[in-house]
Coordinates of C-alpha atoms and ligand atoms in Angstrom, one line a residue:
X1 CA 101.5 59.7 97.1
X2 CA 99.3 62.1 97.0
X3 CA 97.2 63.1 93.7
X4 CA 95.9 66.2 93.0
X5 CA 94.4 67.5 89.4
X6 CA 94.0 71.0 88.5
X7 CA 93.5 72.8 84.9
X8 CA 96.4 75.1 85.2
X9 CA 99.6 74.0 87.5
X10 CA 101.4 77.6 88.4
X11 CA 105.0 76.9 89.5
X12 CA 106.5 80.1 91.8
X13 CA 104.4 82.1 93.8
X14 CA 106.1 85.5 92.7
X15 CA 104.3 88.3 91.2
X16 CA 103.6 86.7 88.0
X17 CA 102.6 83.5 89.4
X18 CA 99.9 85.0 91.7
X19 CA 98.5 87.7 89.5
X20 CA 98.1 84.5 87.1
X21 CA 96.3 82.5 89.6
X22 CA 93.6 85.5 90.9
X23 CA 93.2 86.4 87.1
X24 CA 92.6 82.7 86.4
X25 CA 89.9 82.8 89.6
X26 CA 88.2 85.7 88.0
X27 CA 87.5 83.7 84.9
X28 CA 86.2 80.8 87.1
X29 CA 89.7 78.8 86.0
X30 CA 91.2 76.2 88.4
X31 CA 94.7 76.0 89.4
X32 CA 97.6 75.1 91.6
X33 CA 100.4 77.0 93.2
X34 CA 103.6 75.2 94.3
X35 CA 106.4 77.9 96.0
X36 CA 109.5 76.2 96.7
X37 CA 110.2 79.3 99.1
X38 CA 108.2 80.0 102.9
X39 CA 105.1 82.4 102.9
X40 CA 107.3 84.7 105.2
X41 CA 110.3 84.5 102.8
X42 CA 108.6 85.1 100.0
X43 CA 106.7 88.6 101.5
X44 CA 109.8 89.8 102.8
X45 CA 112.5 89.7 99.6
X46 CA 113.1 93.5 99.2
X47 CA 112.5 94.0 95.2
X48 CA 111.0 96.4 93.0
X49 CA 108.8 99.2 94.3
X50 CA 107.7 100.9 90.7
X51 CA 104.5 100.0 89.1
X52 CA 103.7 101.5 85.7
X53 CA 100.2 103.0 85.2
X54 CA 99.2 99.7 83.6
X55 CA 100.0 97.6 86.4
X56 CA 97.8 100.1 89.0
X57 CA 95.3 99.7 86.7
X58 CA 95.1 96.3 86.4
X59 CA 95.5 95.6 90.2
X60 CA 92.5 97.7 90.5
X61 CA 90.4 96.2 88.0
X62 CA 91.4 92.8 89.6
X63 CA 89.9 94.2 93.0
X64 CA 93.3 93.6 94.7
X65 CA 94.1 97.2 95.0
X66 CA 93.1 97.9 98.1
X67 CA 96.2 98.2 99.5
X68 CA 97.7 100.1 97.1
X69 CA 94.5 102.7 96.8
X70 CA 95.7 103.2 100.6
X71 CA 99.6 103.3 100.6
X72 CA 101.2 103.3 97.3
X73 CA 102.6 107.2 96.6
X74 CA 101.5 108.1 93.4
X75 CA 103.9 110.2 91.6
X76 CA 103.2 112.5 88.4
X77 CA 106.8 112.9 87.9
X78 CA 110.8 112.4 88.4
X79 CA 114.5 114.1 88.6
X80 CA 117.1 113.8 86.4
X81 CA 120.4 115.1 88.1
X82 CA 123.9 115.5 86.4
X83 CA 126.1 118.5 86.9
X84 CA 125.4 119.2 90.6
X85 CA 121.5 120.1 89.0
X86 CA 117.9 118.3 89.5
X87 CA 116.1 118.7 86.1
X88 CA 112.1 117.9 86.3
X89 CA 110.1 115.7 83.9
X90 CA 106.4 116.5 84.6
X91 CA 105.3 112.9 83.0
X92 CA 101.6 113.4 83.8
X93 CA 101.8 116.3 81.9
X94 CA 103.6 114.6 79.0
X95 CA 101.2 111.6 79.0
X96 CA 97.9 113.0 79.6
X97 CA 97.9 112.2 83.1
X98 CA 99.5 109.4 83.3
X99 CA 102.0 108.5 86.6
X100 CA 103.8 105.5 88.0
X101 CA 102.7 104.4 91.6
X102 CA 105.5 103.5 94.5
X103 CA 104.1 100.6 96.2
X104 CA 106.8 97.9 97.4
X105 CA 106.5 94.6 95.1
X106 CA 106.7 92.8 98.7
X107 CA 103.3 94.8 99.5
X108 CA 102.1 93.4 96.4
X109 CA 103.0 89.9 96.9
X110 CA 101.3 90.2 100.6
X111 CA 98.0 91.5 98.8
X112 CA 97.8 88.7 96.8
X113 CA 98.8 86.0 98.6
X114 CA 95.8 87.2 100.9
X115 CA 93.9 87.5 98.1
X116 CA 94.3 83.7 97.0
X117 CA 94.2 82.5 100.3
X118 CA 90.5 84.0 100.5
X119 CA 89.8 82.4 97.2
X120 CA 90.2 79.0 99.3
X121 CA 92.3 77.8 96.1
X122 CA 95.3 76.1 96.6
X123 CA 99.0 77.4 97.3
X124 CA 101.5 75.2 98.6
X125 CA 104.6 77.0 99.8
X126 CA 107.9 74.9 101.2
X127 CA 107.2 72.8 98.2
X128 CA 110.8 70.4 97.8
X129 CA 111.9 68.9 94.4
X130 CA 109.3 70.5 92.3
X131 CA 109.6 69.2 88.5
X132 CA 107.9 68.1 86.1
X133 CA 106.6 66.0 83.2
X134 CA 105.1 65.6 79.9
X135 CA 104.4 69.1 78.8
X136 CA 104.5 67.9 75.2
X137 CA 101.2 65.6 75.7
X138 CA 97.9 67.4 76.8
X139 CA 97.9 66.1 80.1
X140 CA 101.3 67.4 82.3
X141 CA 102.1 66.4 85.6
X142 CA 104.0 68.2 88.4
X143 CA 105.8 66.8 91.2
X144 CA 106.9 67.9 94.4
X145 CA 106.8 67.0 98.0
X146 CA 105.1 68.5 100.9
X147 CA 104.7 68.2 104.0
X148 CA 106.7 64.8 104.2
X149 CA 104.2 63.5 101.6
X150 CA 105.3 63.2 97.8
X151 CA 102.7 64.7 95.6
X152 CA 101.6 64.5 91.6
X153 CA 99.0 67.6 89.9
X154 CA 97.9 66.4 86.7
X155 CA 96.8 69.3 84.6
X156 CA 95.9 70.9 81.7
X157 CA 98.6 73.8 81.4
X158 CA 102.1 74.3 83.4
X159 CA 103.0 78.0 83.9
X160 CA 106.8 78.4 84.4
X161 CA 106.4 81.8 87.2
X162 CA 109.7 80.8 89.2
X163 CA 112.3 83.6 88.1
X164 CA 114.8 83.6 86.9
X165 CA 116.8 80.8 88.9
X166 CA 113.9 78.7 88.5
X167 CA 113.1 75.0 86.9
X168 CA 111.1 75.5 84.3
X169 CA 113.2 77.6 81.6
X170 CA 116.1 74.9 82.3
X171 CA 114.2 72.5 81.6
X172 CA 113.3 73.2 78.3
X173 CA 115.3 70.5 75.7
X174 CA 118.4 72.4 74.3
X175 CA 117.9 73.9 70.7
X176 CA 113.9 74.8 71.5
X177 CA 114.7 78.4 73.1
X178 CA 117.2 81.1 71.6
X179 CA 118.6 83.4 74.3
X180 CA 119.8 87.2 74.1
X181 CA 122.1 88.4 77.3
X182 CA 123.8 91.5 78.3
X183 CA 125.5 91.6 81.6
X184 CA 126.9 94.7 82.6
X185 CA 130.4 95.6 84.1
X186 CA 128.5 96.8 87.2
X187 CA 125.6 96.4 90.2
X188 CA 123.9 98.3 92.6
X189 CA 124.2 98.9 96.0
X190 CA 121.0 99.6 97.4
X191 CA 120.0 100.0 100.8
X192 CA 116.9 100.8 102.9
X193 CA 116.8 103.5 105.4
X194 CA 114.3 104.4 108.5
X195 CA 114.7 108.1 107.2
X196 CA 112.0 110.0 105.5
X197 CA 111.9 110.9 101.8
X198 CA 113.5 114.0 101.5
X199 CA 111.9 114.7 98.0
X200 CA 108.0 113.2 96.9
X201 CA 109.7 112.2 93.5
X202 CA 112.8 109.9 92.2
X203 CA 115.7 111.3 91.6
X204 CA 117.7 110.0 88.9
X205 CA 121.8 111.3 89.0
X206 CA 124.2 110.6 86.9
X207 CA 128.0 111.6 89.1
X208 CA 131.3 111.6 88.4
X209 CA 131.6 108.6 90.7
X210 CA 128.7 106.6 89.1
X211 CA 125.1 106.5 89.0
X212 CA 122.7 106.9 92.0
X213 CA 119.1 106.3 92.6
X214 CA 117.0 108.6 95.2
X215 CA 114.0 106.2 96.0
X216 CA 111.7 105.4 98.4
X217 CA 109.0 102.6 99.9
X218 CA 106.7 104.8 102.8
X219 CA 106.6 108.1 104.5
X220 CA 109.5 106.9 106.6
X221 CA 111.4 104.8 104.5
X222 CA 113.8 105.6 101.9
X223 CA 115.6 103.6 99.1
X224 CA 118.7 104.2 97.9
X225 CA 121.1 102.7 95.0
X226 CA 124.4 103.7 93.8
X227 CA 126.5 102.0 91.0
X228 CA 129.3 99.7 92.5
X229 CA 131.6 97.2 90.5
X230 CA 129.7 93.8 89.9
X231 CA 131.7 91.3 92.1
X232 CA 131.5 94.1 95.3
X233 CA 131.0 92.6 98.3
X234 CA 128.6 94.2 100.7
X235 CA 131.0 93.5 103.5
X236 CA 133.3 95.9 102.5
X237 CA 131.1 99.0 103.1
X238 CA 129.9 100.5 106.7
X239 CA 126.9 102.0 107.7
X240 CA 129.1 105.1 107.3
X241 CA 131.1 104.6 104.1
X242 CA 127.1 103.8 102.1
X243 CA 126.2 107.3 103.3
X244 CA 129.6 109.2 102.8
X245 CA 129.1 107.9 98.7
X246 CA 125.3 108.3 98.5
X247 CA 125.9 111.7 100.0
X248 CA 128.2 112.8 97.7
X249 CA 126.7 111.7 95.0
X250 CA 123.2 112.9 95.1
X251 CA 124.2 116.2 96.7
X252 CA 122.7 118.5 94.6
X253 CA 124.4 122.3 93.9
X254 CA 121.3 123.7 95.6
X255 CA 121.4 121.9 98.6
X256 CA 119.3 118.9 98.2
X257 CA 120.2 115.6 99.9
X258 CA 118.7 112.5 101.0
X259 CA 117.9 112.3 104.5
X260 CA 120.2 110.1 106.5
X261 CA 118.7 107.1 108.8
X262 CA 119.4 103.7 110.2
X263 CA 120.3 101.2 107.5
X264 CA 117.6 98.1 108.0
X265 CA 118.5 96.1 104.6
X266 CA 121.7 96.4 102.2
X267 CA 123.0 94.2 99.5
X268 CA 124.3 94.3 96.1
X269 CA 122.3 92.9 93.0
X270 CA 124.3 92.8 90.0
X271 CA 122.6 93.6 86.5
X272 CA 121.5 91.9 83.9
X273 CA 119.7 91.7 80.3
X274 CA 118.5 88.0 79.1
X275 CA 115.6 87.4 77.1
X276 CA 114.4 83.9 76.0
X277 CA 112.1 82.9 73.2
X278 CA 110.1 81.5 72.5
X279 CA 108.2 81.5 75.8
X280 CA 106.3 78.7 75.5
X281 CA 107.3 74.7 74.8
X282 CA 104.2 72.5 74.5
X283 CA 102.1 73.4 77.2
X284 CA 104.6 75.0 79.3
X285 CA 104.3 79.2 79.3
X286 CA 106.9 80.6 80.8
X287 CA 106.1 83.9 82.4
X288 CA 108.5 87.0 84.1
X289 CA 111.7 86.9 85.0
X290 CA 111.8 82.9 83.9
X291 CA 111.4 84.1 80.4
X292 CA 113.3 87.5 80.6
X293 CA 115.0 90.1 83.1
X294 CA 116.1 93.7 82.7
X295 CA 118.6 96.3 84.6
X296 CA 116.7 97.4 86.9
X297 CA 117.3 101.2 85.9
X298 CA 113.9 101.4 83.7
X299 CA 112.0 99.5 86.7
X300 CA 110.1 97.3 84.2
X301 CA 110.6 94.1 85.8
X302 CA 107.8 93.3 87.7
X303 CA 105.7 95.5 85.1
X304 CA 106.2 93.3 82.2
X305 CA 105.8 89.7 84.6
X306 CA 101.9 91.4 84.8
X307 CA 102.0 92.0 81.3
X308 CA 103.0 88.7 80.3
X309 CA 100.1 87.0 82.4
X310 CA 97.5 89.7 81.5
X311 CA 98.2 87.9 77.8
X312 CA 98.3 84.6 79.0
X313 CA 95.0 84.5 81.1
X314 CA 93.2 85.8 78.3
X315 CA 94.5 83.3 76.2
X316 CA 93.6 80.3 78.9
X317 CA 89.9 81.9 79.3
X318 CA 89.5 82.2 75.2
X319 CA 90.6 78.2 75.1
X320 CA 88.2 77.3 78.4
X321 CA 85.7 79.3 77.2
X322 CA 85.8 78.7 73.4
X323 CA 87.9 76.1 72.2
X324 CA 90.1 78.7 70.9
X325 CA 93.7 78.1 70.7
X326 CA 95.1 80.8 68.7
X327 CA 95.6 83.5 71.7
X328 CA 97.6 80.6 73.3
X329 CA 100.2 80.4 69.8
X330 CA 100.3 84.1 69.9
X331 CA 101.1 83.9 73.3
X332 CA 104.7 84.3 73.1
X333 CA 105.1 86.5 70.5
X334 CA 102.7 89.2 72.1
X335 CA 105.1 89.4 74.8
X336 CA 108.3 89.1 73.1
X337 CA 107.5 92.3 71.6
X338 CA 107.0 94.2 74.3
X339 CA 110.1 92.6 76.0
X340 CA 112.0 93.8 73.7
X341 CA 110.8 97.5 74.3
X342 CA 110.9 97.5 77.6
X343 CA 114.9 95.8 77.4
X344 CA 115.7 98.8 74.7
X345 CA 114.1 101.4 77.5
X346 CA 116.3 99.6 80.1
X347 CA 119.2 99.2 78.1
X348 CA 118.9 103.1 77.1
X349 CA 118.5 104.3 80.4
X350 CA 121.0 102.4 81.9
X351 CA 123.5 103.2 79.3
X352 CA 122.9 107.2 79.4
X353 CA 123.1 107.1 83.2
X354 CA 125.8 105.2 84.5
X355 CA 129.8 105.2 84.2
X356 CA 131.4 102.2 81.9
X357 CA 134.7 101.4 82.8
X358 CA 136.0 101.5 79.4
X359 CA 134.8 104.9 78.9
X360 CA 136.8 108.1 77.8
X361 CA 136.4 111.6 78.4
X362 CA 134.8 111.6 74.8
X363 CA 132.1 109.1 76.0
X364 CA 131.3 111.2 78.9
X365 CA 130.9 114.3 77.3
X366 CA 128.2 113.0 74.6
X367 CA 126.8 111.2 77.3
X368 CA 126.5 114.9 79.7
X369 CA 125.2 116.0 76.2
X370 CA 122.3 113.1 76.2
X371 CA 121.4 113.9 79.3
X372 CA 121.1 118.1 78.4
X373 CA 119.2 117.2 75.8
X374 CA 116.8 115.2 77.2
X375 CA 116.0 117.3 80.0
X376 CA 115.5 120.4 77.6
X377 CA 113.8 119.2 74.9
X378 CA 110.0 118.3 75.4
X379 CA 109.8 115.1 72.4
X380 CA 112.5 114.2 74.5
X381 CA 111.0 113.9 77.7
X382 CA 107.8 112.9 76.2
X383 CA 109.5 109.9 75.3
X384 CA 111.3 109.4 78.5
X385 CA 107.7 109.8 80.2
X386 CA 105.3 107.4 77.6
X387 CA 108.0 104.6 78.4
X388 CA 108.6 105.2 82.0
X389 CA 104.6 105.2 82.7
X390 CA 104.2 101.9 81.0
X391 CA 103.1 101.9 77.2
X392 CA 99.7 100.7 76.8
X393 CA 98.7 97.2 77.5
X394 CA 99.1 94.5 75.3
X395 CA 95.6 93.5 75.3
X396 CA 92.1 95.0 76.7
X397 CA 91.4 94.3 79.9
X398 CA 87.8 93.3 78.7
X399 CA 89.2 90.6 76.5
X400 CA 91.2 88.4 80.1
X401 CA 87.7 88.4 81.8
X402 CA 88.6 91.6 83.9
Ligands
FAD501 C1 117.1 93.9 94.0 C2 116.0 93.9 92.9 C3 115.4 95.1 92.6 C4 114.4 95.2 91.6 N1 113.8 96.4 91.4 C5 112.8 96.4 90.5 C6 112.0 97.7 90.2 O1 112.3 98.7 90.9 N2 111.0 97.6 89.4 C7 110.7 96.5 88.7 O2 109.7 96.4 87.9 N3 111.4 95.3 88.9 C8 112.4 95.3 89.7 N4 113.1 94.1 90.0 C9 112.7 92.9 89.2 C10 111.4 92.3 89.8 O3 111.6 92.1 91.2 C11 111.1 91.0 89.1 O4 111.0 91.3 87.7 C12 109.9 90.3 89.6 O5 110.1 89.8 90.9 C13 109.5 89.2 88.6 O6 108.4 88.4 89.2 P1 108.3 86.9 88.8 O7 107.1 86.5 89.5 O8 108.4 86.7 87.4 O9 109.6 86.2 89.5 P2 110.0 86.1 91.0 O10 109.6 87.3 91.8 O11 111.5 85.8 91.0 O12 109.2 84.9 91.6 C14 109.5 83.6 91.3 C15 109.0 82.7 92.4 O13 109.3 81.3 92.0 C16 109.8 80.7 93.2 N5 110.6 79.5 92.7 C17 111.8 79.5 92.2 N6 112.1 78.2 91.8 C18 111.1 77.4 92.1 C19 110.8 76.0 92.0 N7 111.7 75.2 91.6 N8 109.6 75.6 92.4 C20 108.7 76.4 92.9 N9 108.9 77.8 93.1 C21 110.1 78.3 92.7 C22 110.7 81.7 93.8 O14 110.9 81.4 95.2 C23 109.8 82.9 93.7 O15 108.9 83.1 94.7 C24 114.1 94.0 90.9 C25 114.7 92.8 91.2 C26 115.7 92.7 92.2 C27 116.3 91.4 92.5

């Protein structure tokens, strides 16, 4: 058995997890990661690719931006399309210059595993039968084994990072956490594809046929999404049948279309809102999607897993440093709020743009009529932009050491 003691024990190695553990390393705080998942597998799960202004900015200040600075494609605005027609929302324009980066949330995860890794800190990944104990004393312990060898970190603090499949939410006793869920009649299909991005900007479309997603990750590599019942199986669609419905449903009146390439990834992922709260029990903290997920339509969901530990490290460096507390009981509650804005955006956004099954023609006219009015009216847009780019952080950057 092997012991091992740490202040803070960080279970997942996900975006949450690691952004916690460098922002804990800035601060000169100690901690453990335990990944139930390979390093390779872990780098190379397709997920988001949108980071809000916010989350460029905290990268940055971080100094794990690097990357990023180099390859993520900034862009100042996006496309609505409905009607055959692209409309433009200038967002940097409506937001005083602010812009959401494209920079694949694998790219991210490879930055800062590298990152920890230099910090000569530890990260275990193929960690088996993680769990753990007494989060209600002062002193939990986390188990897993490693390497053939069974092993015990005492610590201070246990932050739940492991998704939204993970251990730590579960194990919360019944009756501490209240939970919220929307699941919706539908997923995407998305797909990548060697083919380069025939517009710098998303593109948004709401179709007769369902909604679709212009996206990308590179120069060379586009992303694509379109809006396919929930249970679909990815098996039923070729190569060719993905392109004949992306095609015809981004096809814009003027002539636009995504380029068309070799498909490298596909799946379906269906969609989801869940929220639970509090996110803390004793001195667990849940953080990301083991606390909360959203459709992925508003592309908030790796956004609000840095918000959540931007709160929590400053709360951990105010009790190291100060015997303080109180940031640590306001923890949840800071975020909760802003999880609940950012579900409303994702809720909103994917209600205006995709087809319910139990729509009627009435339904689809307002919603036509949602979607003219937000792309001619500039409060409109302005709101569209503000919550698209990220609304301001939570807390100062000053105040989490950064
Ligand atoms: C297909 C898809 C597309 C998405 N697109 C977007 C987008 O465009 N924009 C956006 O912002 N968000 C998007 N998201 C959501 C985004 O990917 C997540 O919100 C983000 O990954 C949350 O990070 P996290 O660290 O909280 O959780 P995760 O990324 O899920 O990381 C949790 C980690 O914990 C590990 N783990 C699980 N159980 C254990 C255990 N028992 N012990 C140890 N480790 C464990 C997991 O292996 C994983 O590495 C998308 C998600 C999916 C699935």
């Amino acid at each position: 058995m092997g012991s091992l003691r740490t202040q803070v024990g960080i279970v997942g190695a996900g975006p949450a997890g690691l952004l916690l553990g460098h922002l804990l390393h800035l601060n000169g705080i100690d901690s453990i990661i335990v990944e139930s998942r390979s390093r390779e597998y872990v780098i190379d799960r397709v997920r988001a690719g949108v980071l809000e202004q916010g989350t460029v900015d905290l990268l940055m200040a971080m100094g794990v931006g690097a990357g990023l600075e180099r390859r993520g494609l900034r862009h100042d605005g996006l496309f609505i399309s409905f009607r055959g027609r692209r409309h433009h929302i200038d967002m940097a324009d409506l937001t005083g210059g602010k812009a959401i980066t494209v920079y694949g949330q694998n790219e991210v995860v490879k930055d800062l595993i590298e990152s920890r890794i230099a910090t000569t800190r530890p990260l275990y990944f193929d960690a088996e039968h993680v769990s753990f104990s007494a989060v209600d004393s002062s002193s939990p312990i986390i188990r897993f084994r490693h390497g053939g060898v069974d092993r015990e970190i005492h610590c201070d603090f246990v932050a739940g990072c492991d998704g939204f499949h993970g251990i730590c939410r579960p194990s919360i006793p019944n009756g501490v956490l209240a939970t919220y869920e929307r699941v919706y009649p539908f997923g995407w299909l998305g797909i990548l594809a060697e083919a380069a991005p025939s517009s710098d900007e998303l593109v948004y479309t709401c179709h007769e046929r369902g909604f679709a997603l212009f996206s990308m990750r590179s120069p060379t590599i586009t992303r694509l999404y379109c809006q396919v019942p929930p249970d679909e199986s990815i098996d039923g669609w070729s190569d060719g049948a993905i392109w004949e419905e992306m095609l015809t449903r981004m096809t814009t009146s003027d002539g636009w279309k995504p380029n068309v390439g070799r498909i490298i990834q596909k799946g379906v992922t269906p969609m989801r809102s869940f929220v639970a709260a509090p996110m803390r029990h004793g001195r667990l903290f849940l953080a990301g999607d083991a606390a909360h997920i959203v459709p992925p339509t508003g592309a908030k969901g790796l956004n609000l897993a840095a918000s959540d530990v931007l709160v929590l490290a400053r709360a951990m460096k105010a009790f190291y440093e100060r015997g303080r507390s109180d940031w640590l009981d306001e923890y949840s509650d800071v975020c909760v709020r802003r999880v609940w804005k950012a579900q409303r955006f994702s809720w909103w956004m994917t209600s205006t743009l995709h087809r319910f099954p139990d729509e009627n023609a009435f339904d689809h006219q307002r919603q036509i009529a949602d979607l003219d009015y937000l792309t001619s009216s500039r409060a409109a847009m302005t709101s569209l932009a503000e919550q698209y780019v990220g609304l301001a952080p939570e807390v100062s950057f000053e105040s989490a050491g950064l």
